[in-house]
Short mmCIF file of C-alpha atoms in Angstrom, two decimals:
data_model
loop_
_atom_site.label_atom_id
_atom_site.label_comp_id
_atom_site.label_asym_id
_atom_site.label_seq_id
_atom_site.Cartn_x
_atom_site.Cartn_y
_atom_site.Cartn_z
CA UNK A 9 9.44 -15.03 39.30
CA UNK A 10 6.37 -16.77 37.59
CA UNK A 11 4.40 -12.73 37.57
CA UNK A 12 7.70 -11.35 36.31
CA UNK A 13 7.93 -13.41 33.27
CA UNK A 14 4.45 -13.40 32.56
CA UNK A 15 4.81 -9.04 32.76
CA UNK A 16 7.77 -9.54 30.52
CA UNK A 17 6.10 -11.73 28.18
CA UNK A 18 2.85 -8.96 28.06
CA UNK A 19 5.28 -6.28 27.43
CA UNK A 20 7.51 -8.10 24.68
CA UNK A 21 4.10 -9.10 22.98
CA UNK A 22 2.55 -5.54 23.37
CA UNK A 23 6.38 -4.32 22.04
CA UNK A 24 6.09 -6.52 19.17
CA UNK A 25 2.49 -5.58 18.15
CA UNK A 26 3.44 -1.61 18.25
CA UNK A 27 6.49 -1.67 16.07
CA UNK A 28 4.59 -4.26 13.37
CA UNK A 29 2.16 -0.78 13.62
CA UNK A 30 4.93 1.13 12.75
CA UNK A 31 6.03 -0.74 9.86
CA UNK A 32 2.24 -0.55 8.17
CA UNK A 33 0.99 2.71 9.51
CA UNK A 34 1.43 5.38 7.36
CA UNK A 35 -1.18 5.82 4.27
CA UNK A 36 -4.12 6.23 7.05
CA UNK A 37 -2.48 8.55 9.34
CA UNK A 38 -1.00 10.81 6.81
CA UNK A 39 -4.29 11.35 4.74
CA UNK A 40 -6.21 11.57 7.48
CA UNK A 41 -4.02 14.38 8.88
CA UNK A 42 -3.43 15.97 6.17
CA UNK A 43 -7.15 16.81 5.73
CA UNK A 44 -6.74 19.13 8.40
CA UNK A 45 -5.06 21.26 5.57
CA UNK A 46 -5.05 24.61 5.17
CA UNK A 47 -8.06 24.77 3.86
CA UNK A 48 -9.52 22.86 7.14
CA UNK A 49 -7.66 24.98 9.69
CA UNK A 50 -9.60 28.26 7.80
CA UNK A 51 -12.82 26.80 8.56
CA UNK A 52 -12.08 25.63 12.08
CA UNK A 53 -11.20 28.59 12.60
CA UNK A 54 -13.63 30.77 11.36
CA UNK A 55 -16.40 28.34 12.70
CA UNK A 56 -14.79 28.61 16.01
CA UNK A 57 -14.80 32.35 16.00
CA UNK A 58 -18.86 32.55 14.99
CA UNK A 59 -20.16 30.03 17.00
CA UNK A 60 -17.33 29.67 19.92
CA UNK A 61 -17.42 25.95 21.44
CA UNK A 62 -21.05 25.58 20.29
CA UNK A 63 -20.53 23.02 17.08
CA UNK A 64 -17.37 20.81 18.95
CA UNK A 65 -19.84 18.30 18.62
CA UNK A 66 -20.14 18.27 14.83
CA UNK A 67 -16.71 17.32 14.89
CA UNK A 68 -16.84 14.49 16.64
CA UNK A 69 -19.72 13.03 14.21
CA UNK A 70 -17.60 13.73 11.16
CA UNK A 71 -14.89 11.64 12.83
CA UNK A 72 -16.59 8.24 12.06
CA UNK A 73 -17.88 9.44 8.68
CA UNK A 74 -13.96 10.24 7.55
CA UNK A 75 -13.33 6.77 8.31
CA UNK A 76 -15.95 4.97 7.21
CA UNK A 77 -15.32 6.76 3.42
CA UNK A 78 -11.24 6.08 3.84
CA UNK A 79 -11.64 2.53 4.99
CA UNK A 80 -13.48 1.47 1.38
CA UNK A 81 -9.93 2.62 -0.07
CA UNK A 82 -7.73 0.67 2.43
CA UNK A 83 -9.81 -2.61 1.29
CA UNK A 84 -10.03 -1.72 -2.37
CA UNK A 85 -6.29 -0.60 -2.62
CA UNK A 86 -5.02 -3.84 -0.58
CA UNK A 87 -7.27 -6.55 -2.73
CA UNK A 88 -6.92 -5.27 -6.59
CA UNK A 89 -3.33 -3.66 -6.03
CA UNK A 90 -4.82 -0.64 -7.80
CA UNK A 91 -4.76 3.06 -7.33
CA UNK A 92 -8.82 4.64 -7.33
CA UNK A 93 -8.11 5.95 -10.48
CA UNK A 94 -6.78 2.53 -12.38
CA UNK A 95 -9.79 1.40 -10.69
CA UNK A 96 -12.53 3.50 -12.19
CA UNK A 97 -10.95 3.27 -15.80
CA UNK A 98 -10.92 -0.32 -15.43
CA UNK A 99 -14.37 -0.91 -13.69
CA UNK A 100 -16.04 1.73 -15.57
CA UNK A 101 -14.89 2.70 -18.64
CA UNK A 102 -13.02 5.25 -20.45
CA UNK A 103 -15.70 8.18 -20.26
CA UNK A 104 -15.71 8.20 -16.30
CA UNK A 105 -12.35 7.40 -16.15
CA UNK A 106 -11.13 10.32 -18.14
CA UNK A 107 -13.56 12.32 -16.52
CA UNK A 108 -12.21 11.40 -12.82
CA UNK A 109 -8.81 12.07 -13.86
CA UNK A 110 -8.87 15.60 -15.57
CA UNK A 111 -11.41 16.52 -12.68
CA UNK A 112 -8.96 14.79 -9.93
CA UNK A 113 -5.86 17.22 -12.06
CA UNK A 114 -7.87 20.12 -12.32
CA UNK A 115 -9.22 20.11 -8.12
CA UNK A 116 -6.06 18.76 -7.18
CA UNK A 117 -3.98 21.97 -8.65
CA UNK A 118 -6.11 24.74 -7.36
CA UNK A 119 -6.15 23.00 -4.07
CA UNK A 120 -2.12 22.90 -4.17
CA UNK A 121 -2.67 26.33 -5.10
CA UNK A 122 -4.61 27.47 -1.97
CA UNK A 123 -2.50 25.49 0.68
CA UNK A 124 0.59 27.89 -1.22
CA UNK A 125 -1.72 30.58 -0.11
CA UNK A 126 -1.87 29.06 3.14
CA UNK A 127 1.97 28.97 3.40
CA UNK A 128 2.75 31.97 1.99
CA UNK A 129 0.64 33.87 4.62
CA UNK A 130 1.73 31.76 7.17
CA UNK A 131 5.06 32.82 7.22
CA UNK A 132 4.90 36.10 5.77
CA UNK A 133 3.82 36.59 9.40
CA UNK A 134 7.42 35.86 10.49
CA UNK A 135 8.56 37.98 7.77
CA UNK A 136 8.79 35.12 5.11
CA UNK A 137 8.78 36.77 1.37
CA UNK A 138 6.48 34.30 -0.20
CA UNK A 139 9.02 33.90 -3.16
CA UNK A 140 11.28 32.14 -0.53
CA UNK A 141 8.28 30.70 0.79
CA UNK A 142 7.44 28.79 -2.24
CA UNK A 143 10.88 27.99 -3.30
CA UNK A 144 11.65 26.65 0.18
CA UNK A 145 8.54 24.43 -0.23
CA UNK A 146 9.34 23.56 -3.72
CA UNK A 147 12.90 22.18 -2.91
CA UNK A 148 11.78 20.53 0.50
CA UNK A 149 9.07 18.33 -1.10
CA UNK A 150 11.33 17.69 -4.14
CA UNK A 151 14.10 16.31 -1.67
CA UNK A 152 11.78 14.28 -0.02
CA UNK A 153 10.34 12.54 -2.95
CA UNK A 154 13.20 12.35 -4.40
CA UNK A 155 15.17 10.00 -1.86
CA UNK A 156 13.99 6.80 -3.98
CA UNK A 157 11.90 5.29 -1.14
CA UNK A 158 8.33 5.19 0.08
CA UNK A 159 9.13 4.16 3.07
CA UNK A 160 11.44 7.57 4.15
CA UNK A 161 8.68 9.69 2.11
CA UNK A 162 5.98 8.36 4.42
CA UNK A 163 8.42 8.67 7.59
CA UNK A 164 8.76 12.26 7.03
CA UNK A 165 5.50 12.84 6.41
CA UNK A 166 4.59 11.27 9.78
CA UNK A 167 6.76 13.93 11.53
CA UNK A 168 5.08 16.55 9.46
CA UNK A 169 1.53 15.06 10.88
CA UNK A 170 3.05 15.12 14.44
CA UNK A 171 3.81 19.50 14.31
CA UNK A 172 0.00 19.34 13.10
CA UNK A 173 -0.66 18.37 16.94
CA UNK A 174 0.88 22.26 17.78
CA UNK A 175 -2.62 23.30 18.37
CA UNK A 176 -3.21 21.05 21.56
CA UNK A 177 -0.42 22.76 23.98
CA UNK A 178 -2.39 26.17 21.81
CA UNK A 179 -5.47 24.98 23.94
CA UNK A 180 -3.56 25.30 27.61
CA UNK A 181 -2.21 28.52 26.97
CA UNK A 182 -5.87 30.17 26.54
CA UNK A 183 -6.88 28.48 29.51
CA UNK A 184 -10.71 27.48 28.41
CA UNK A 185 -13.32 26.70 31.23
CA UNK A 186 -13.51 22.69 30.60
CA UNK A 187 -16.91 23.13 32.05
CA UNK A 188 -18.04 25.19 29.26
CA UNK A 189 -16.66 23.37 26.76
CA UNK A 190 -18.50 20.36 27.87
CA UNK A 191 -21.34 21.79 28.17
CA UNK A 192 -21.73 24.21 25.18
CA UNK A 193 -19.20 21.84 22.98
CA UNK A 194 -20.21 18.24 23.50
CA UNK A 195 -24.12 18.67 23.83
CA UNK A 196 -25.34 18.58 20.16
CA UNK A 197 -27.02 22.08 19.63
CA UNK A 198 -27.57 24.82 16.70
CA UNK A 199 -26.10 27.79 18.42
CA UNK A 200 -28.64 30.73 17.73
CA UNK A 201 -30.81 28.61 16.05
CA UNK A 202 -30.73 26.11 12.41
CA UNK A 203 -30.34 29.24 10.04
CA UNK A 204 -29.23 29.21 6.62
CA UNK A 205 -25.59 30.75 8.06
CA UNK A 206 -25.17 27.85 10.59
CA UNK A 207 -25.60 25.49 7.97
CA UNK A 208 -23.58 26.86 5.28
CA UNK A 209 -20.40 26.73 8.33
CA UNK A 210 -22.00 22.86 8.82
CA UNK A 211 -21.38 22.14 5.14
CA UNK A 212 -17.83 24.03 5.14
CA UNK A 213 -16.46 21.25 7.83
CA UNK A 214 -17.78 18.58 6.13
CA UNK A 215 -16.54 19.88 2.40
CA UNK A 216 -13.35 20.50 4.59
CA UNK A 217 -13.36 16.53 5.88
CA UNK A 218 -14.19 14.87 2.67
CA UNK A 219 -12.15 15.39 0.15
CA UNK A 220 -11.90 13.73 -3.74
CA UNK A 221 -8.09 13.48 -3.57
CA UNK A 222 -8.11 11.99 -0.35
CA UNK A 223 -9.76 9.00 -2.02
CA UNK A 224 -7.40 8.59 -4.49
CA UNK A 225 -4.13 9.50 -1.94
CA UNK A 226 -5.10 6.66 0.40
CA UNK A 227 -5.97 3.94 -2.18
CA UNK A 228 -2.54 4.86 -4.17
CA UNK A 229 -0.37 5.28 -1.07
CA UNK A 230 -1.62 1.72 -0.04
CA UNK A 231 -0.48 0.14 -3.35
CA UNK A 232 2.66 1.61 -3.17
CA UNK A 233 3.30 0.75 -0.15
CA UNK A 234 2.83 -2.85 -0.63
CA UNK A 235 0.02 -3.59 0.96
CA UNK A 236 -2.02 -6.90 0.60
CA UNK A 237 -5.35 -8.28 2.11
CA UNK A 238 -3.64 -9.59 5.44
CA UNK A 239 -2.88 -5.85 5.90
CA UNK A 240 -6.17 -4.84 5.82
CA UNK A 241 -6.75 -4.50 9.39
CA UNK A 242 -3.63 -2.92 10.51
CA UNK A 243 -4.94 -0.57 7.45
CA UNK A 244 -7.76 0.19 9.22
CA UNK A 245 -6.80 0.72 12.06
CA UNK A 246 -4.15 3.27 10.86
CA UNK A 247 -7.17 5.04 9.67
CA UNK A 248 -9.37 4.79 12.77
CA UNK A 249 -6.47 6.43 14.37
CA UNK A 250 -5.64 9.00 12.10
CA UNK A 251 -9.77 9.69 12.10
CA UNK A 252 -9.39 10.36 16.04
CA UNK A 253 -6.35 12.32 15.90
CA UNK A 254 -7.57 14.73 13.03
CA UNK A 255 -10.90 15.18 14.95
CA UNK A 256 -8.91 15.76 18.27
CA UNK A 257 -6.74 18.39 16.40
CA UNK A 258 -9.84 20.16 14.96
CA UNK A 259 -11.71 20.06 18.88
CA UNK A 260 -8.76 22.02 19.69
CA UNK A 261 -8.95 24.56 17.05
CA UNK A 262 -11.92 25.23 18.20
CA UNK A 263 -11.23 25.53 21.11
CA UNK A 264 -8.53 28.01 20.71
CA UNK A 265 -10.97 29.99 18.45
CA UNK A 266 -13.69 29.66 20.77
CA UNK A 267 -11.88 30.76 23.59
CA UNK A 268 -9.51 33.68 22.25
CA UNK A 269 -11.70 35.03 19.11
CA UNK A 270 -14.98 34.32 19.95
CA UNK A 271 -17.17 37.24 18.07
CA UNK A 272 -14.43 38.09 15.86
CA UNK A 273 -14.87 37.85 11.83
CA UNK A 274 -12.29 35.72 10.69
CA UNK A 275 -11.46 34.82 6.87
CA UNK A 276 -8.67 33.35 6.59
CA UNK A 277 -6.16 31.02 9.31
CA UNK A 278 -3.46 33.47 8.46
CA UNK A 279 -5.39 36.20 10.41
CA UNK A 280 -6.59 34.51 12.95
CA UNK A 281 -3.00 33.94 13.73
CA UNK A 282 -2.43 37.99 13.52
CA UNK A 283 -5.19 38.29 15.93
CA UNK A 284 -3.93 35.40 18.42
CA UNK A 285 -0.58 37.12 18.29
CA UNK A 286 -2.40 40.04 20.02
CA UNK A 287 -3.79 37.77 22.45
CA UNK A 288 -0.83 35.83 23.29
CA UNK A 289 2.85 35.52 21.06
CA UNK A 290 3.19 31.89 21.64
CA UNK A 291 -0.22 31.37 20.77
CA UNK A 292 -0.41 33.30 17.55
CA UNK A 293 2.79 31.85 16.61
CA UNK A 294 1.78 28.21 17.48
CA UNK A 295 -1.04 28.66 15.59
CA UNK A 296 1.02 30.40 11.94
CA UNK A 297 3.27 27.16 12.49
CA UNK A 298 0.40 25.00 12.53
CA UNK A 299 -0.97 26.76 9.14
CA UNK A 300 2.32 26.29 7.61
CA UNK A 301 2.72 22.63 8.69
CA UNK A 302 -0.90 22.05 7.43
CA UNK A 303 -0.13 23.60 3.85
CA UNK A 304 2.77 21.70 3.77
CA UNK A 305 1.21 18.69 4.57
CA UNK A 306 -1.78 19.40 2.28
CA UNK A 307 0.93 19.90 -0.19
CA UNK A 308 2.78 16.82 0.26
CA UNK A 309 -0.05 14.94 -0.11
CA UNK A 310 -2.00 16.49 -2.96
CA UNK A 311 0.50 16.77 -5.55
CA UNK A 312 1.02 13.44 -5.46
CA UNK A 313 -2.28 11.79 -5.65
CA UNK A 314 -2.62 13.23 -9.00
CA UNK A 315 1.11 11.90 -9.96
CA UNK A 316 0.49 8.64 -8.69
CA UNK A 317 -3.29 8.59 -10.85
CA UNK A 318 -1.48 9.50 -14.27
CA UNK A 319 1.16 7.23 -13.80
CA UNK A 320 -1.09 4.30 -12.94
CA UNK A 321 -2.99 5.31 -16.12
CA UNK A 322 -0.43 5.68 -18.58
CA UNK A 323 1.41 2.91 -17.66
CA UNK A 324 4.54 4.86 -16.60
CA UNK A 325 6.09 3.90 -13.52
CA UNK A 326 5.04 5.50 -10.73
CA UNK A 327 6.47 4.37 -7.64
CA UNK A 328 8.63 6.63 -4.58
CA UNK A 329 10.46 3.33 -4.65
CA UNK A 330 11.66 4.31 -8.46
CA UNK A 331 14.51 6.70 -8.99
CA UNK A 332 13.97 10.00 -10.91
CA UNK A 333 15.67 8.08 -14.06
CA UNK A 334 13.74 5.29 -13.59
CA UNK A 335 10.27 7.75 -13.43
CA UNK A 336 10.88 10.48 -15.18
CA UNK A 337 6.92 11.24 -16.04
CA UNK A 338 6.11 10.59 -12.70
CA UNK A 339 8.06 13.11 -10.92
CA UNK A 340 7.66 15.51 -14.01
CA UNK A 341 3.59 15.65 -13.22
CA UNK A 342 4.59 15.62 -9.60
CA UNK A 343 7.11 19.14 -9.90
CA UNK A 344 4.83 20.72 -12.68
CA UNK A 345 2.26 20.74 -10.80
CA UNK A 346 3.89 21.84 -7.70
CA UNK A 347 6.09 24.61 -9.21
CA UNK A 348 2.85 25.85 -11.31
CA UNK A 349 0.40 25.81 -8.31
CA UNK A 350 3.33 27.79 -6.27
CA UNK A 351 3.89 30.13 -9.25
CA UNK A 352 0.25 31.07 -9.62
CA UNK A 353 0.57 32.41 -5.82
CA UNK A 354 3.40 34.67 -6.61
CA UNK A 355 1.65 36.52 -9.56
CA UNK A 356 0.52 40.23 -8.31
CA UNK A 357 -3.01 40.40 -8.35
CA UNK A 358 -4.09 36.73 -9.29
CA UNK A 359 -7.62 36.01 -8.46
CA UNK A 360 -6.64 33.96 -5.20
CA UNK A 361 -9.97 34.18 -3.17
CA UNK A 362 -11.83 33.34 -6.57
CA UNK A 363 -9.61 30.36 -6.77
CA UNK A 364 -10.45 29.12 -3.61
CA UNK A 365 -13.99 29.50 -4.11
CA UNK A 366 -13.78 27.64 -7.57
CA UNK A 367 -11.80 24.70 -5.52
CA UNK A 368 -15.20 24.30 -3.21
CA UNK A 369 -17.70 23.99 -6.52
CA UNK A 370 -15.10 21.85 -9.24
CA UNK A 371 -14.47 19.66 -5.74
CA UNK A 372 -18.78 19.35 -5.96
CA UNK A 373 -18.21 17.71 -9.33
CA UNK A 374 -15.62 15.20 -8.33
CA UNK A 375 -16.86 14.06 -5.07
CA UNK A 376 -20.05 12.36 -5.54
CA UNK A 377 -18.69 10.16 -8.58
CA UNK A 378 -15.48 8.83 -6.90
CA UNK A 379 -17.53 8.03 -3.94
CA UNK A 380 -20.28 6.32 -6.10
CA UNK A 381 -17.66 4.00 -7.88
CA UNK A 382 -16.34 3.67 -4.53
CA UNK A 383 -19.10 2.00 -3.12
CA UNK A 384 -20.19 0.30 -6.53
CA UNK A 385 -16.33 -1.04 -6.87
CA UNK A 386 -16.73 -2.33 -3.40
CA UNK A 387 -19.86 -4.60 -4.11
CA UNK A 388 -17.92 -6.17 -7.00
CA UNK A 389 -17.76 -9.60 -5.92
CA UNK A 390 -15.58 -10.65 -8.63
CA UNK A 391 -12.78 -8.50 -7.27
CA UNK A 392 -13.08 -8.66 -3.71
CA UNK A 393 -14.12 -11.80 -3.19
CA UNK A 394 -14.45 -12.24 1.00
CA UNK A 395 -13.50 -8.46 1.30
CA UNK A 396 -16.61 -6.71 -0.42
CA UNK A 397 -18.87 -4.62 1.50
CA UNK A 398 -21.56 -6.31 3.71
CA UNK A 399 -24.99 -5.30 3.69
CA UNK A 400 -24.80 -3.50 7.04
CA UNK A 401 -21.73 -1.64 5.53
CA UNK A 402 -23.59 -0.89 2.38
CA UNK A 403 -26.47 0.84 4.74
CA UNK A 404 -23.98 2.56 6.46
CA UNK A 405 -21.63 3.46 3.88
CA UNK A 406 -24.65 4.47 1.43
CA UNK A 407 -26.00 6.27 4.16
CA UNK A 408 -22.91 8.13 4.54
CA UNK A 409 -22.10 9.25 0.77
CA UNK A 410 -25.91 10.51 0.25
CA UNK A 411 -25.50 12.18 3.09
CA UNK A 412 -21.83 13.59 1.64
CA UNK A 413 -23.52 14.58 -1.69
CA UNK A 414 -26.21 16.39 -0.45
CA UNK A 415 -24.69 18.66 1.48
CA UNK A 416 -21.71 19.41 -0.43
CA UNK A 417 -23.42 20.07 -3.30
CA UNK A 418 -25.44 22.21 -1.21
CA UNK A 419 -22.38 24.16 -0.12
CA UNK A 420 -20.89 24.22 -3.85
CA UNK A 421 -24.15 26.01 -4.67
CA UNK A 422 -24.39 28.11 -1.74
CA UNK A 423 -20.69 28.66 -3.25
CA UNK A 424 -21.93 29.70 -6.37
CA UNK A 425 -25.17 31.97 -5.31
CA UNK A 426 -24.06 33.23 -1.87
CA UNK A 427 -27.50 34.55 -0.85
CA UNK A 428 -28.88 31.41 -1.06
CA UNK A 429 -28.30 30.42 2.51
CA UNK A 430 -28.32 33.57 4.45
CA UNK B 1 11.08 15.95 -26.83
CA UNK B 2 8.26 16.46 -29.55
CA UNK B 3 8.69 12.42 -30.57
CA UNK B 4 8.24 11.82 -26.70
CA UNK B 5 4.97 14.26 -26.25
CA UNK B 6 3.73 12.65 -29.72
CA UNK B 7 4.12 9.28 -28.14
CA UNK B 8 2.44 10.38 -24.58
CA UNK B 9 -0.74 11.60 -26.90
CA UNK B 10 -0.63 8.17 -28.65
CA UNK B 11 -1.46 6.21 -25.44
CA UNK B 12 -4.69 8.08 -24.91
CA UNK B 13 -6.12 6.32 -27.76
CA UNK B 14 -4.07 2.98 -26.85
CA UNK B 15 -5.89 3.95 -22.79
CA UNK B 16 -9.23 4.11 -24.77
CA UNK B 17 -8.67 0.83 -26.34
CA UNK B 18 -7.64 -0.63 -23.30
CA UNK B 19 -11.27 0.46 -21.68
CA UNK B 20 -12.95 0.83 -23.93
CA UNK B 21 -15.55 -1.87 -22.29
CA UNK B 22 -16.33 -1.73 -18.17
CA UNK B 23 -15.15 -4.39 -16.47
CA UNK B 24 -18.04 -4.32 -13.72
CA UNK B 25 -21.15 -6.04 -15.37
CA UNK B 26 -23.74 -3.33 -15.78
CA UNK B 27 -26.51 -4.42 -13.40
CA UNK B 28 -29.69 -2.55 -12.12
CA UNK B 29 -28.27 -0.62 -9.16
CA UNK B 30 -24.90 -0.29 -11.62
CA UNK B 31 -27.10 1.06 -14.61
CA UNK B 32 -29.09 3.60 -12.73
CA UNK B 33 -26.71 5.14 -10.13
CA UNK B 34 -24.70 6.15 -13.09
CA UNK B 35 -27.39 7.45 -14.84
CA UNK B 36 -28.22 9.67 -11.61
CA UNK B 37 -24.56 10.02 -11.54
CA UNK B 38 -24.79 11.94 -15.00
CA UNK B 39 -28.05 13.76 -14.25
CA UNK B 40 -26.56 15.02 -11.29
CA UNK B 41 -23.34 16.29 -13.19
CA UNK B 42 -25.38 17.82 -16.26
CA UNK B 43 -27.38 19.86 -13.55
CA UNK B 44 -24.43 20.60 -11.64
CA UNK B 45 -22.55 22.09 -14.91
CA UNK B 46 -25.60 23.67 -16.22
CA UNK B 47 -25.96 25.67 -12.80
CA UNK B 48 -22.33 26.77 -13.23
CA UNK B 49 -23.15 27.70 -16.85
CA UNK B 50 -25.86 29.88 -15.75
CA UNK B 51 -23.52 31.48 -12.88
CA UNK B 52 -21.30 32.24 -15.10
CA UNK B 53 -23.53 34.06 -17.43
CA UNK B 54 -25.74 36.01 -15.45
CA UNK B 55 -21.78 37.15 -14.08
CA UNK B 56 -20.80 38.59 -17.05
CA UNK B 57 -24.62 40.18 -17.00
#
């Protein structure tokens, strides 16, 4: 009797700790896999298909440096109740303010308009017109903004991050040798050698896995939801998961690529689905779904960081909690720049691939200064008090965003002169 | 609506009022990480510059 209660006691704790999870998670798991966006899945994928299992390993570095980055907005959001861009205006002035926010607008729309590019080709594969394409996407995220709550917003996101995990039954049905994948996957190596082409795909998947607006998305989404300092850990933890889970989706990208287009030259996610399709239906199908999910969740995400930054610097409300009457400015950035970024994909012959490249090198610009006031913001002992960064995590951290700025300015150059590298 | 727009234009000055002076006292470290900050961005447009005109070369 005495082991029974004690097992029902365990349980009913353990019971109690996993639904107070699923009250705060949200902010870290969404951003996190939403940076397996469109965008992400292209360079898994093409990675995968130059360099099979061989840079698996990569991944599972850039896992810890994702979360490291994110965390610094969980504690920032959660102590001064302020979105990153509020933040930078207010700690820094109006110069680097202003400059953060037309730079977050300006990256922010031409990366909403290459995860449309990312839909459209997704299910134009199905036989999708992209005109219903981006209407269908238009209406969908406008009905689930427009339910007047964070709380369902961030629910349905969640099951959107949940189809993102279509790639991992993908793995099975290509049936890789596990032995291989260990041993060409998880042993750090430069497959044919550190050349200038391996690390220009090294500097894709970690442009791909740092991202400005996910700064902004995560500190914003935490304010709105509510969240104070005693949050903070269930914060971070959200974000250590979401960390693992993107990574785990990406291994198995790779893996998929590695396995089934090894050798191939792939451009763009939408292909590689073509070619998968020839391989196996399922597969190649799996795979368009998962493009489509990861635009959409790109999508989701994106157009409102920059919604959520204008409101908190104007001063007009800018809460999911608020009613479309009670925010009109809010959701009026929020559908301009959706319906714009969807209309620019439906114009015959607009420069799409040059767009995409110009999202890599204005990203460049962005980057480093959000994650320099990130870090400065974070030593500000004024504001965060007991919750500012220690010295070990100002090694780390520093460590981290040097490393970050380096090598994605690197890969907006190599952007910009594409000899450079190869 | 032009009243409206007139009055979303008039906050940018009211915005650069508001901060007009940073809140986070301008230390060392502060001072010259912004400074590289600003090198970093001048080099970084004058590269694109130069892209961009030996692209229409």
């Amino acid at each position: 009797m005495r082991w029974f209660s004690q097992v029902y006691y365990r349980y009913s704790k353990m019971w109690k700790i996993i639904r107070l999870y699923f009250l705060i998670a949200g902010p870290g798991l969404v951003v996190m896999i939403a940076d397996n966006d469109a965008g992400g899945i292209t360079t898994y994928a093409a990675t995968s298909a130059k360099y099979g299992y061989g840079l698996i390993w990569f991944l599972f570095i850039l896992v810890p440096v994702a979360y490291y980055v994110q965390e610094m907005t969980v504690r920032l959001g959660a102590v001064t109740k302020r979105g990153h861009a509020e933040a930078i205006f207010d700690g820094f002035g109006a110069f680097w303010g202003w400059f953060s926010l037309v730079d977050l607008m300006l990256v922010d729309w031409l990366t909403l308009v290459t995860e449309f590019v990312g839909m459209t080709a997704a299910l134009r594969i199905f036989g999708v017109p992209p005109y219903l394409t981006v209407i269908g996407v238009c209406l969908l995220l406008g009905i689930i903004v427009l339910n007047g709550r964070y709380w369902t917003w961030e629910k349905i996101a969640l099951v959107f991050c949940a189809f993102n995990l279509i790639y991992i039954p993908g793995a099975f049905i290509v049936h890789p040798s596990v032995s291989q994948v260990v041993r060409q996957g998880l042993v750090p190596n430069f497959p044919g050698g550190f050349n200038g082409e391996l690390f220009f795909y090294l500097m894709a998947n970690i442009g791909t896995t740092i991202a400005p607006w996910m700064l902004f998305f995560q500190q914003s989404a935490v304010v709105d939801k509510g969240m104070t300092e005693k949050d903070i850990p269930w914060g971070k933890f959200d974000t250590v998961l979401g960390s693992f889970l993107t990574g785990i989706v990406g291994v198995f990208i790779f893996i998929v690529g590695g396995t089934a287009l090894k050798g191939m030259d792939v451009e763009s996610a939408a292909q590689a689905s073509r070619l998968l399709m020839g391989v196996n239906h399922y597969l190649g199908t799996f795979m368009a779904i998962g493009l489509f999910d990861a635009g959409l969740l790109g999508a989701i995400c994106i157009s409102l960081a920059s919604s959520w930054a204008f409101g908190e610097i104007f001063g007009w409300a800018h809460s999911l909690n608020n009613k479309i009457k009670q925010a009109p400015w809010f959701y009026a950035n929020y559908f301009i720049t959706l319906v714009t970024a969807g209309i620019v994909v439906l114009i015959p012959r607009a420069p799409l691939v040059l767009i995409t490249l110009f999202v890599q090198v204005v990203a460049v610009t962005l980057l480093p200064a959000a994650l320099v006031f990130l870090i400065l913001l974070l030593n500000d002992e004024k504001t965060m008090g007991e919750y500012k960064n220690t010295l070990t995590q100002n090694i780390l951290n520093s460590a981290i965003v040097v490393a970050i700025v380096v090598l994605s300015s690197l890969y907006g150059v190599s952007v910009l002169f594409p000899k450079i590298f190869h | 609506m032009r009243k409206i727009l007139r009055r979303q234009f008039g906050k940018i000055g009211e915005i650069n009022r508001k901060y007009s002076k940073p809140r986070i006292e301008m230390s060392m470290p502060v001072r010259l990480s912004l400074l590289l900050l600003r090198g970093y961005l001048i080099f970084l447009v004058g590269l694109m510059v130069f892209r961009f005109i030996t692209l229409l070369h």
